[in-house]
Short mmCIF file of C-alpha atoms in Angstrom, two decimals:
data_model
loop_
_atom_site.label_atom_id
_atom_site.label_comp_id
_atom_site.label_asym_id
_atom_site.label_seq_id
_atom_site.Cartn_x
_atom_site.Cartn_y
_atom_site.Cartn_z
CA MET A 24 3.19 -29.53 32.99
CA LEU A 25 5.66 -28.54 30.38
CA GLU A 26 7.00 -31.08 27.73
CA VAL A 27 9.37 -30.25 25.18
CA ARG A 28 9.42 -33.20 23.13
CA ASN A 29 12.14 -33.93 20.19
CA VAL A 30 12.29 -30.43 19.09
CA ASP A 31 14.59 -29.33 16.45
CA ALA A 32 14.70 -25.51 15.90
CA GLY A 33 16.62 -22.55 14.72
CA TYR A 34 16.75 -19.20 12.63
CA GLY A 35 16.25 -19.52 9.18
CA SER A 36 18.45 -22.42 7.74
CA THR A 37 20.74 -22.30 10.84
CA VAL A 38 19.71 -25.11 12.80
CA ILE A 39 20.44 -24.60 16.84
CA LEU A 40 18.58 -27.35 18.99
CA GLN A 41 18.84 -30.83 17.59
CA ASP A 42 16.21 -33.28 19.19
CA VAL A 43 15.97 -31.30 22.60
CA SER A 44 13.45 -32.93 25.15
CA LEU A 45 12.83 -31.88 28.37
CA ARG A 46 9.77 -31.80 31.09
CA VAL A 47 8.91 -29.47 33.56
CA GLU A 48 6.68 -30.61 36.68
CA GLU A 49 4.09 -28.40 38.67
CA GLY A 50 6.03 -26.97 41.57
CA GLU A 51 9.30 -27.75 40.27
CA VAL A 52 12.60 -25.43 39.90
CA VAL A 53 14.45 -26.70 36.73
CA THR A 54 17.27 -25.51 35.35
CA ILE A 55 18.98 -25.88 31.67
CA VAL A 56 22.71 -24.96 32.20
CA GLY A 57 25.40 -24.95 29.12
CA ALA A 58 28.01 -22.60 27.68
CA ASN A 59 27.19 -19.76 25.80
CA GLY A 60 25.97 -20.33 22.31
CA ALA A 61 24.71 -23.87 23.40
CA GLY A 62 21.05 -23.15 22.54
CA LYS A 63 19.68 -22.40 25.84
CA THR A 64 18.15 -19.16 24.97
CA THR A 65 16.74 -20.48 21.85
CA THR A 66 14.89 -23.19 24.01
CA LEU A 67 13.32 -20.63 26.10
CA ARG A 68 12.09 -18.79 22.88
CA THR A 69 10.66 -21.84 21.19
CA ILE A 70 8.58 -22.63 24.37
CA SER A 71 7.59 -18.64 24.19
CA GLY A 72 6.60 -19.08 20.65
CA LEU A 73 8.88 -16.79 19.51
CA VAL A 74 10.79 -19.56 17.60
CA THR A 75 8.65 -22.28 16.02
CA PRO A 76 10.33 -25.63 16.02
CA LYS A 77 10.91 -27.22 12.55
CA THR A 78 10.30 -30.99 13.99
CA GLY A 79 9.18 -32.06 17.38
CA GLY A 80 6.49 -29.96 19.75
CA VAL A 81 6.12 -28.12 22.85
CA PHE A 82 3.14 -29.30 25.02
CA PHE A 83 1.67 -27.45 27.90
CA GLU A 84 -0.63 -29.08 30.30
CA GLY A 85 -1.39 -31.56 27.35
CA GLU A 86 -2.17 -28.82 25.00
CA GLU A 87 0.29 -28.36 21.96
CA ILE A 88 1.44 -24.94 21.98
CA SER A 89 4.42 -24.73 19.50
CA LYS A 90 2.43 -23.23 16.82
CA LEU A 91 0.89 -20.44 18.78
CA GLN A 92 1.73 -16.89 18.60
CA PRO A 93 3.83 -15.36 21.64
CA HIS A 94 0.70 -13.97 22.96
CA ALA A 95 -1.27 -16.45 22.92
CA VAL A 96 1.31 -18.68 24.93
CA VAL A 97 1.29 -15.82 27.78
CA ASP A 98 -2.46 -16.03 27.66
CA ARG A 99 -1.98 -20.21 28.41
CA GLY A 100 0.12 -18.90 31.68
CA ILE A 101 3.74 -19.17 30.44
CA THR A 102 6.08 -15.85 30.96
CA LEU A 103 9.45 -15.41 29.79
CA ILE A 104 11.77 -12.78 31.66
CA PRO A 105 14.12 -12.27 28.97
CA GLU A 106 17.70 -11.97 28.89
CA GLY A 107 19.22 -8.37 29.15
CA ARG A 108 15.91 -7.33 31.19
CA GLN A 109 14.13 -5.70 27.99
CA LEU A 110 12.24 -2.95 29.95
CA PHE A 111 10.03 -0.26 28.34
CA PRO A 112 12.62 2.51 28.77
CA ASP A 113 10.33 5.34 28.23
CA MET A 114 7.90 4.07 31.14
CA SER A 115 7.71 4.24 34.76
CA VAL A 116 8.45 1.46 36.99
CA ARG A 117 4.92 1.26 37.72
CA GLU A 118 3.82 1.36 34.22
CA ASN A 119 6.43 -1.58 33.21
CA LEU A 120 4.85 -3.60 35.97
CA LEU A 121 1.40 -2.92 34.97
CA MET A 122 2.30 -4.07 31.43
CA GLY A 123 3.29 -7.45 33.14
CA ALA A 124 -0.32 -7.45 34.00
CA HIS A 125 -1.57 -7.35 30.19
CA ARG A 126 -2.75 -11.11 30.29
CA ARG A 127 -6.35 -11.56 30.60
CA ASP A 128 -6.09 -13.59 33.70
CA ALA A 129 -3.77 -11.06 35.36
CA ARG A 130 -5.36 -7.69 34.16
CA GLY A 131 -8.40 -7.78 36.69
CA VAL A 132 -6.16 -8.56 39.96
CA ARG A 133 -3.32 -6.43 39.06
CA SER A 134 -3.59 -3.97 42.07
CA GLU A 135 -3.30 -6.95 44.32
CA THR A 136 -0.68 -8.28 42.67
CA LEU A 137 1.26 -5.53 42.46
CA ASP A 138 1.01 -5.30 46.28
CA GLU A 139 2.29 -8.84 46.28
CA VAL A 140 4.96 -8.43 44.02
CA LEU A 141 6.05 -5.17 46.13
CA GLY A 142 6.27 -7.16 49.35
CA LEU A 143 8.87 -9.14 47.48
CA PHE A 144 10.64 -6.03 45.93
CA PRO A 145 10.25 -3.39 48.80
CA ARG A 146 13.20 -1.47 46.72
CA LEU A 147 10.71 -0.99 43.88
CA GLY A 148 8.45 0.55 45.88
CA GLU A 149 10.73 3.59 46.05
CA ARG A 150 11.06 3.80 42.51
CA LEU A 151 7.52 3.37 41.00
CA ASP A 152 7.53 6.60 39.40
CA GLN A 153 11.02 6.91 38.27
CA HIS A 154 11.85 6.11 34.45
CA ALA A 155 12.80 2.36 33.94
CA SER A 156 16.05 3.60 32.30
CA SER A 157 17.20 5.67 35.26
CA LEU A 158 17.67 2.51 37.24
CA SER A 159 20.68 0.41 37.84
CA GLY A 160 21.19 -2.79 36.22
CA GLY A 161 20.46 -4.58 39.43
CA GLU A 162 17.40 -2.72 40.04
CA GLN A 163 16.35 -3.30 36.18
CA GLN A 164 16.62 -6.83 36.72
CA MET A 165 14.51 -6.81 39.83
CA VAL A 166 11.89 -4.77 37.79
CA ALA A 167 11.89 -7.46 34.76
CA ILE A 168 11.26 -10.31 37.43
CA ALA A 169 8.61 -8.47 39.11
CA ARG A 170 7.06 -7.70 35.61
CA GLY A 171 7.00 -11.05 34.96
CA MET A 172 5.40 -12.28 38.10
CA MET A 173 2.46 -9.55 37.45
CA ALA A 174 1.35 -12.02 34.63
CA ARG A 175 0.51 -14.30 37.61
CA PRO A 176 1.97 -16.93 35.48
CA ARG A 177 1.83 -20.66 35.87
CA LEU A 178 5.41 -21.25 34.49
CA LEU A 179 7.68 -18.56 35.11
CA MET A 180 10.84 -18.81 32.90
CA PHE A 181 14.19 -16.76 33.50
CA ASP A 182 16.66 -16.21 30.68
CA GLU A 183 20.14 -15.84 32.18
CA PRO A 184 18.69 -13.42 35.06
CA SER A 185 22.54 -12.94 36.52
CA LEU A 186 24.00 -11.81 33.23
CA GLY A 187 26.11 -8.67 33.24
CA LEU A 188 25.37 -7.91 37.41
CA ALA A 189 27.72 -7.40 39.96
CA PRO A 190 28.52 -10.51 42.12
CA ILE A 191 26.65 -8.89 45.37
CA ILE A 192 23.34 -8.23 42.97
CA VAL A 193 23.75 -11.86 41.78
CA GLU A 194 23.26 -13.05 45.24
CA GLN A 195 20.11 -10.99 45.59
CA VAL A 196 18.70 -11.89 42.09
CA PHE A 197 18.80 -15.70 43.31
CA ASP A 198 17.70 -14.79 46.54
CA VAL A 199 14.62 -13.71 44.91
CA ILE A 200 14.32 -16.44 42.67
CA SER A 201 14.35 -18.80 45.78
CA LYS A 202 11.79 -16.73 47.44
CA VAL A 203 9.52 -17.06 43.92
CA ALA A 204 10.21 -20.85 43.85
CA ALA A 205 9.40 -21.08 47.56
CA SER A 206 5.65 -19.47 46.97
CA GLY A 207 4.94 -22.67 44.92
CA MET A 208 5.92 -21.16 41.54
CA THR A 209 6.96 -23.38 38.80
CA VAL A 210 10.24 -22.13 37.28
CA LEU A 211 12.38 -22.79 34.43
CA ILE A 212 15.86 -21.11 34.30
CA VAL A 213 18.45 -20.76 31.93
CA GLU A 214 21.98 -19.82 33.04
CA GLN A 215 25.64 -19.63 32.41
CA ASN A 216 26.11 -19.38 36.46
CA VAL A 217 26.16 -23.13 37.15
CA TRP A 218 26.90 -23.37 40.73
CA HIS A 219 24.42 -20.68 41.90
CA THR A 220 21.58 -22.21 39.53
CA LEU A 221 21.93 -25.76 40.61
CA LYS A 222 21.95 -24.61 44.22
CA ALA A 223 18.52 -23.17 43.74
CA ALA A 224 17.01 -25.99 41.50
CA ASP A 225 15.58 -29.26 42.00
CA ARG A 226 16.47 -30.77 38.60
CA GLY A 227 18.97 -29.87 35.84
CA TYR A 228 19.70 -30.49 32.19
CA VAL A 229 22.82 -30.19 30.27
CA LEU A 230 22.96 -28.56 26.93
CA GLU A 231 25.82 -28.60 24.71
CA ASN A 232 25.90 -27.57 20.97
CA GLY A 233 22.11 -27.71 20.61
CA GLU A 234 21.71 -31.24 22.02
CA MET A 235 20.76 -32.34 25.85
CA VAL A 236 23.74 -34.54 27.11
CA LEU A 237 22.67 -34.82 30.57
CA ASP A 238 19.82 -34.69 33.13
CA ASP A 239 19.56 -35.43 36.48
CA ALA A 240 18.64 -34.10 40.26
CA ALA A 241 20.21 -30.69 40.61
CA ASP A 242 22.63 -32.08 43.66
CA ALA A 243 23.58 -35.10 41.50
CA LEU A 244 24.76 -32.83 38.83
CA LEU A 245 26.76 -30.77 41.27
CA GLU A 246 28.51 -33.79 42.11
CA ASN A 247 28.81 -34.92 38.27
CA ASP A 248 32.69 -35.09 37.14
CA HIS A 249 31.47 -33.97 33.78
CA VAL A 250 29.63 -30.87 34.98
CA ARG A 251 32.51 -30.26 37.77
CA GLN A 252 35.17 -30.23 35.36
CA ALA A 253 33.32 -28.46 32.27
CA TYR A 254 31.08 -25.99 34.34
CA LEU A 255 32.23 -25.44 37.66
CA GLY A 256 35.90 -25.55 37.16
CA ILE A 257 36.63 -27.85 39.91
CA MET B 737 0.25 46.01 14.00
CA GLN B 738 -3.41 45.15 13.42
CA THR B 739 -1.93 43.36 10.05
CA PHE B 740 0.64 41.66 12.21
CA LEU B 741 -1.85 40.37 14.55
CA GLN B 742 -3.94 39.44 11.59
CA ILE B 743 -1.28 37.36 10.07
CA ILE B 744 -0.42 35.74 13.26
CA ALA B 745 -4.02 34.55 13.90
CA ASN B 746 -4.05 33.21 10.03
CA GLY B 747 -0.71 31.36 10.62
CA LEU B 748 -2.24 29.87 13.99
CA MET B 749 -5.58 28.84 12.08
CA LEU B 750 -3.64 27.42 9.26
CA GLY B 751 -1.25 25.58 11.92
CA GLY B 752 -4.47 24.02 13.64
CA LEU B 753 -5.57 22.67 10.49
CA PHE B 754 -2.26 21.18 9.61
CA ALA B 755 -2.04 19.55 13.11
CA ILE B 756 -5.08 17.80 12.47
CA VAL B 757 -3.56 16.26 9.51
CA ALA B 758 0.04 15.60 10.86
CA VAL B 759 -1.26 13.96 14.24
CA GLY B 760 -2.27 10.80 12.78
CA LEU B 761 0.74 10.70 10.65
CA THR B 762 3.27 10.85 13.42
CA LEU B 763 1.26 8.42 15.36
CA ILE B 764 1.37 5.70 12.68
CA PHE B 765 5.28 6.67 12.09
CA GLY B 766 5.98 6.45 15.78
CA ILE B 767 4.20 3.29 16.62
CA VAL B 768 4.08 1.30 13.46
CA LYS B 769 7.37 2.50 12.38
CA VAL B 770 5.88 2.81 8.72
CA VAL B 771 6.15 6.23 6.62
CA ASN B 772 2.45 6.34 5.64
CA PHE B 773 2.53 8.12 2.05
CA ALA B 774 -0.83 7.79 1.32
CA HIS B 775 -1.84 9.66 4.52
CA GLY B 776 -2.90 12.69 2.30
CA GLU B 777 -4.96 10.49 0.29
CA PHE B 778 -6.80 9.12 3.31
CA LEU B 779 -7.50 12.81 3.91
CA MET B 780 -8.95 13.25 0.28
CA VAL B 781 -11.09 9.98 0.80
CA GLY B 782 -12.52 11.62 3.86
CA MET B 783 -13.26 14.85 2.28
CA TYR B 784 -15.16 13.15 -0.64
CA LEU B 785 -17.10 11.06 1.84
CA THR B 786 -18.34 14.38 3.84
CA TYR B 787 -18.79 15.98 0.82
CA LEU B 788 -21.06 13.11 -0.44
CA LEU B 789 -22.75 12.78 2.73
CA THR B 790 -23.21 16.46 2.98
CA SER B 791 -24.68 17.04 -0.47
CA GLY B 792 -26.68 13.58 -0.56
CA LEU B 793 -28.23 13.44 2.77
CA GLY B 794 -28.21 17.29 3.45
CA VAL B 795 -26.52 17.25 6.85
CA HIS B 796 -24.02 19.42 8.55
CA PRO B 797 -20.73 18.66 7.17
CA TYR B 798 -19.33 18.29 10.77
CA ALA B 799 -22.05 15.66 11.57
CA THR B 800 -20.66 13.59 8.83
CA ALA B 801 -17.73 12.98 10.92
CA VAL B 802 -19.90 10.08 12.73
CA ALA B 803 -19.60 7.83 9.69
CA VAL B 804 -16.31 9.15 8.09
CA ILE B 805 -14.23 8.58 11.64
CA PRO B 806 -15.31 4.81 11.58
CA ILE B 807 -14.89 4.51 7.72
CA LEU B 808 -11.46 5.89 7.73
CA PHE B 809 -10.38 3.78 10.84
CA VAL B 810 -11.30 0.69 8.64
CA LEU B 811 -9.57 1.81 5.72
CA GLY B 812 -6.35 2.28 8.07
CA ALA B 813 -6.68 -1.04 9.76
CA VAL B 814 -7.29 -2.77 6.27
CA THR B 815 -4.28 -1.02 4.71
CA GLN B 816 -1.91 -1.99 7.65
CA ARG B 817 -3.59 -5.98 7.61
CA LEU B 818 -3.60 -6.37 4.00
CA LEU B 819 -0.70 -4.28 2.60
CA ILE B 820 1.83 -3.47 5.26
CA GLN B 821 1.83 -6.82 7.41
CA PRO B 822 2.48 -9.06 4.46
CA LEU B 823 5.71 -6.80 4.06
CA MET B 824 6.58 -6.75 7.76
CA HIS B 825 9.19 -9.61 6.93
CA ALA B 826 10.57 -8.27 3.57
CA ARG B 827 14.13 -8.14 3.03
CA ASP B 828 14.16 -4.65 2.69
CA GLU B 829 11.70 -2.11 4.87
CA HIS B 830 11.52 0.44 2.34
CA ILE B 831 9.53 -1.77 0.47
CA GLN B 832 6.68 -0.73 3.02
CA ILE B 833 7.15 2.92 1.87
CA PHE B 834 6.92 1.84 -1.96
CA ALA B 835 3.77 -0.05 -1.12
CA THR B 836 2.05 3.24 0.60
CA VAL B 837 3.33 4.99 -2.60
CA GLY B 838 1.52 2.77 -4.36
CA LEU B 839 -1.72 3.10 -2.62
CA SER B 840 -1.60 6.88 -2.76
CA THR B 841 -1.34 6.75 -6.75
CA ALA B 842 -4.07 4.26 -6.76
CA LEU B 843 -6.35 6.07 -4.39
CA ILE B 844 -5.86 9.40 -6.17
CA ASN B 845 -6.49 7.38 -9.57
CA LEU B 846 -9.70 5.99 -7.99
CA ALA B 847 -10.96 9.53 -7.07
CA LEU B 848 -10.22 10.66 -10.62
CA LEU B 849 -11.91 7.86 -12.18
CA ILE B 850 -15.22 8.26 -9.77
CA PHE B 851 -15.18 12.10 -9.34
CA GLY B 852 -13.18 13.39 -12.61
CA ALA B 853 -10.55 16.07 -12.13
CA ASP B 854 -13.26 18.78 -11.05
CA ILE B 855 -13.36 19.97 -7.81
CA ALA B 856 -16.21 19.30 -5.40
CA ASN B 857 -17.45 22.15 -3.12
CA THR B 858 -18.93 20.59 0.13
CA PRO B 859 -21.92 22.88 1.39
CA ASN B 860 -20.35 25.08 4.18
CA TYR B 861 -23.61 25.63 6.49
CA GLY B 862 -22.17 28.99 7.40
CA VAL B 863 -18.91 27.70 8.59
CA ARG B 864 -17.16 29.99 6.17
CA SER B 865 -18.65 33.23 7.90
CA GLN B 866 -16.20 35.47 9.60
CA ILE B 867 -16.11 36.13 13.19
CA GLN B 868 -14.48 39.13 14.84
CA ILE B 869 -12.03 38.32 17.79
CA GLY B 870 -10.54 41.79 19.02
CA SER B 871 -9.10 43.30 15.92
CA VAL B 872 -8.92 40.31 14.03
CA ARG B 873 -10.88 38.51 11.86
CA ILE B 874 -11.02 34.41 11.15
CA LEU B 875 -13.36 31.89 9.68
CA GLU B 876 -15.74 30.29 11.96
CA GLY B 877 -14.63 26.91 10.54
CA GLN B 878 -10.86 27.78 11.13
CA LEU B 879 -11.53 28.35 14.70
CA TRP B 880 -13.43 25.10 14.99
CA ILE B 881 -10.60 23.08 13.54
CA PHE B 882 -8.05 24.73 15.77
CA LEU B 883 -10.25 23.68 18.85
CA ALA B 884 -10.53 20.40 17.43
CA ALA B 885 -7.01 19.85 16.73
CA ILE B 886 -6.39 20.95 20.41
CA LEU B 887 -9.05 18.38 21.69
CA LEU B 888 -7.55 15.72 19.38
CA VAL B 889 -3.93 15.97 20.72
CA ILE B 890 -5.03 16.07 24.41
CA GLY B 891 -7.30 13.17 23.96
CA LEU B 892 -4.81 11.11 22.02
CA GLN B 893 -2.32 11.81 24.80
CA LEU B 894 -4.57 10.89 27.51
CA PHE B 895 -5.64 7.57 25.80
CA LEU B 896 -1.97 6.42 25.23
CA ALA B 897 -1.07 7.49 29.03
CA ARG B 898 -4.05 6.29 30.88
CA THR B 899 -5.78 3.37 29.36
CA ASN B 900 -4.50 -0.42 28.92
CA THR B 901 -4.57 -0.20 25.37
CA GLY B 902 -2.98 3.19 25.02
CA ARG B 903 -0.02 1.61 27.43
CA ALA B 904 -0.08 -1.55 25.20
CA ILE B 905 0.55 0.64 22.13
CA ARG B 906 3.19 2.52 23.82
CA ALA B 907 5.04 -0.56 24.90
CA THR B 908 4.88 -2.32 21.56
CA ALA B 909 6.62 1.00 20.18
CA GLN B 910 9.37 1.02 22.89
CA ASN B 911 10.17 -2.72 23.00
CA ARG B 912 7.90 -4.96 20.46
CA ALA B 913 9.82 -7.96 21.62
CA ALA B 914 9.20 -7.47 25.22
CA ALA B 915 5.76 -6.35 24.47
CA ARG B 916 5.09 -9.87 22.92
CA LEU B 917 6.53 -11.43 26.00
CA MET B 918 3.98 -9.63 27.92
CA GLY B 919 1.06 -11.17 25.91
CA ILE B 920 0.37 -8.18 24.01
CA ASN B 921 -0.65 -9.06 20.16
CA ASP B 922 1.58 -6.85 18.19
CA ARG B 923 -0.25 -7.33 15.07
CA PHE B 924 -3.34 -6.43 16.44
CA ILE B 925 -1.68 -3.15 18.00
CA TYR B 926 -0.34 -2.17 14.50
CA VAL B 927 -3.77 -2.94 12.81
CA LEU B 928 -5.45 -0.78 15.61
CA THR B 929 -2.76 1.99 15.66
CA PHE B 930 -3.12 2.34 11.78
CA GLY B 931 -6.78 2.54 12.37
CA ILE B 932 -6.46 5.11 14.85
CA GLY B 933 -4.26 7.42 12.61
CA ALA B 934 -6.36 7.14 9.62
CA ALA B 935 -9.48 7.97 11.87
CA CYS B 936 -7.51 11.18 13.14
CA VAL B 937 -7.44 12.29 9.53
CA GLY B 938 -11.00 11.01 8.91
CA PHE B 939 -11.92 13.51 11.84
CA GLY B 940 -10.08 16.23 10.12
CA SER B 941 -11.50 15.67 6.62
CA ALA B 942 -14.97 16.58 7.96
CA LEU B 943 -13.79 19.84 9.23
CA ILE B 944 -11.79 20.68 6.48
CA ALA B 945 -13.85 19.78 3.52
CA PRO B 946 -16.50 22.76 4.05
CA LEU B 947 -13.51 25.08 4.01
CA TYR B 948 -11.21 23.78 1.12
CA PRO B 949 -12.61 22.46 -2.33
CA THR B 950 -12.07 18.84 -2.56
CA SER B 951 -10.16 17.30 -5.58
CA PRO B 952 -8.20 14.06 -5.92
CA THR B 953 -5.06 15.67 -5.36
CA ILE B 954 -5.78 17.66 -2.36
CA GLY B 955 -4.02 15.34 -0.09
CA THR B 956 -0.44 15.70 -1.78
CA TYR B 957 -0.56 19.42 -0.65
CA PHE B 958 -1.59 18.79 2.69
CA VAL B 959 0.74 15.65 3.32
CA LEU B 960 4.14 17.25 2.14
CA ILE B 961 3.60 20.07 4.80
CA ALA B 962 2.65 17.14 7.30
CA PHE B 963 5.77 15.47 6.66
CA VAL B 964 7.84 18.68 7.26
CA ILE B 965 5.52 19.00 10.40
CA VAL B 966 6.36 15.59 11.74
CA VAL B 967 9.98 16.10 11.11
CA LEU B 968 10.14 19.44 12.80
CA GLY B 969 8.14 18.07 15.88
CA GLY B 970 10.22 15.03 16.31
CA LEU B 971 9.13 11.43 14.53
CA GLY B 972 6.12 9.91 16.52
CA SER B 973 5.91 12.96 18.98
CA ILE B 974 1.99 14.07 19.27
CA PRO B 975 2.66 17.19 20.78
CA GLY B 976 5.50 17.55 18.84
CA ALA B 977 3.15 17.47 15.72
CA PHE B 978 0.98 19.92 17.32
CA PHE B 979 3.47 22.58 18.06
CA GLY B 980 5.38 22.07 14.88
CA ALA B 981 2.09 22.43 12.84
CA LEU B 982 1.50 25.67 14.55
CA ILE B 983 5.26 26.92 13.95
CA ILE B 984 4.85 25.72 10.26
CA GLY B 985 1.72 27.49 10.11
CA LEU B 986 2.85 30.79 11.54
CA VAL B 987 5.97 30.53 9.02
CA ASP B 988 3.73 30.12 6.00
CA ALA B 989 1.47 33.31 6.84
CA LEU B 990 4.44 35.38 7.96
CA SER B 991 6.73 34.29 4.93
CA GLY B 992 3.55 34.76 2.68
CA PHE B 993 3.04 38.33 3.46
CA TYR B 994 6.64 39.47 4.41
CA ILE B 995 8.46 37.67 1.67
CA GLY B 996 6.19 36.90 -0.88
CA SER B 997 3.10 34.32 -1.39
CA ASP B 998 5.36 32.34 -4.23
CA LEU B 999 7.85 31.98 -1.80
CA ARG B 1000 5.92 30.51 1.33
CA GLU B 1001 6.79 26.92 0.36
CA ALA B 1002 10.60 27.54 -0.71
CA VAL B 1003 10.42 28.69 3.15
CA VAL B 1004 8.68 25.88 4.53
CA PHE B 1005 10.98 23.61 3.03
CA GLY B 1006 13.98 25.68 3.52
CA ILE B 1007 13.23 25.13 7.51
CA PHE B 1008 12.53 21.51 6.32
CA LEU B 1009 16.24 20.92 5.15
CA VAL B 1010 17.57 23.07 8.05
CA ILE B 1011 16.03 21.06 10.98
CA LEU B 1012 17.44 17.67 8.97
CA ILE B 1013 20.65 18.98 8.95
CA LEU B 1014 20.79 20.70 12.54
CA LYS B 1015 18.40 18.66 14.76
CA PRO B 1016 17.35 15.53 12.98
CA SER B 1017 15.41 14.27 15.80
CA GLY B 1018 13.13 17.59 16.02
CA LEU B 1019 11.76 19.77 18.73
CA PHE B 1020 9.99 16.71 20.81
CA GLY B 1021 12.12 14.16 19.54
CA THR B 1022 13.16 11.07 21.81
CA ARG B 1023 15.97 8.31 20.81
CA VAL B 1024 14.75 5.73 18.97
CA SER B 1025 14.77 2.43 21.24
CA GLN B 1026 17.10 -0.03 19.44
CA ALA B 1027 16.20 -2.91 21.97
CA HIS B 1028 15.37 -6.47 20.84
CA VAL B 1029 15.67 -9.67 22.26
CA SER B 1030 18.81 -11.41 21.07
CA PRO B 1031 18.15 -15.04 19.42
#
């Protein structure tokens, strides 16, 4: 479904990613784990069209998307839930969710999607008319995830969904991600919380200093010596 | 008392006129984050268009709005697309300001070339006739401008609050990076918003032209006042621009009568300085969102 092929990418003259390749098949939950600064976010931003690769390409269902503007990538069915939530602060929760359904394919069915999404996030149903900026960090993360789902994407990407959240909220966020994945959504997650992510994923990649050093089934990575020492502290 | 009421009425009418100029300016500033120094010249272009259409075709100046609004929309959209957008990634964002100052000068000189420095009087079709409300007298055209300003402000607010496009415009202003991730074409939103801002002043020019003589530099006077209003109301706030305009209109009228008509502008700009020092966010100012997706 998604293929990143031999991508070098960065900002200005700074190279972050070197020869990065990865694949995500339909229905899979794939994760990219790695330390802070390894290039995980840059990988997602490259897929989203926010960063244009210097060499290599990004392909979605056989079409090269690496030269497209971000809004065109969203139209193809790829939605990124960005790090740090990035809600629209002066809009209500309802308006934030409606903005998620801006994509042409999602706009016509947005009230049905809203009902479905609120089924998954019952707490947000009580907060629809509140300003997004008045919510707690955990609630804001839930709005960000729900907003991403409102686009009815074919591939949903999460950038550090547990960042800055209390441990109990982290559990809730991963519960939700598991539910989203169980509904058949194809998911790509980037996380520093390696144990939780690998538990939720089918396959994983390990990114170090902008290069893919490992890829394997998620349970195999949980048993891998390098992963255990470097990321799980076991 | 009668005089006082008359001054208040004059001030409110002047405020309505300022509002109709300031609304587009604050919209462009609030969404595109560009200070459009050519806004007054957009007004000037609109007023000349109204003048030409009214005297050429013999139609009521208000009827020219049907043509002037779309033409100004295109002028604004083209300004954003061809002048501002290429400078969006300039090393220093102030370059955009110089670009709009340059556009302003170019438009003034273009008007001088075409129309000369003489003033052009748009046929007024009776909108300069006085009407009496209670004990005060105002020009019929002033009342129409005042009502049009109210309609414009309400219409814009509804558009921004209720429509998909309006919501996308607000989203882009609040968090551009997130808006792009929602599938919003941010460049299109900026072009559209600049066009709408210019169309607002186009609407205003069809109403203003029959009351004020048109000259190449007419925009300079209005736009300076409009900047004061936009700062007073809070940058980017449409209701702020409306109420700011009424306040400045009243201040202008009251100080003109009680202090001296030569000192009106000194009082208005004195207020401008006081706001900048005491409440730089303005009456209706909201915090500016600094949120961006980090690399």
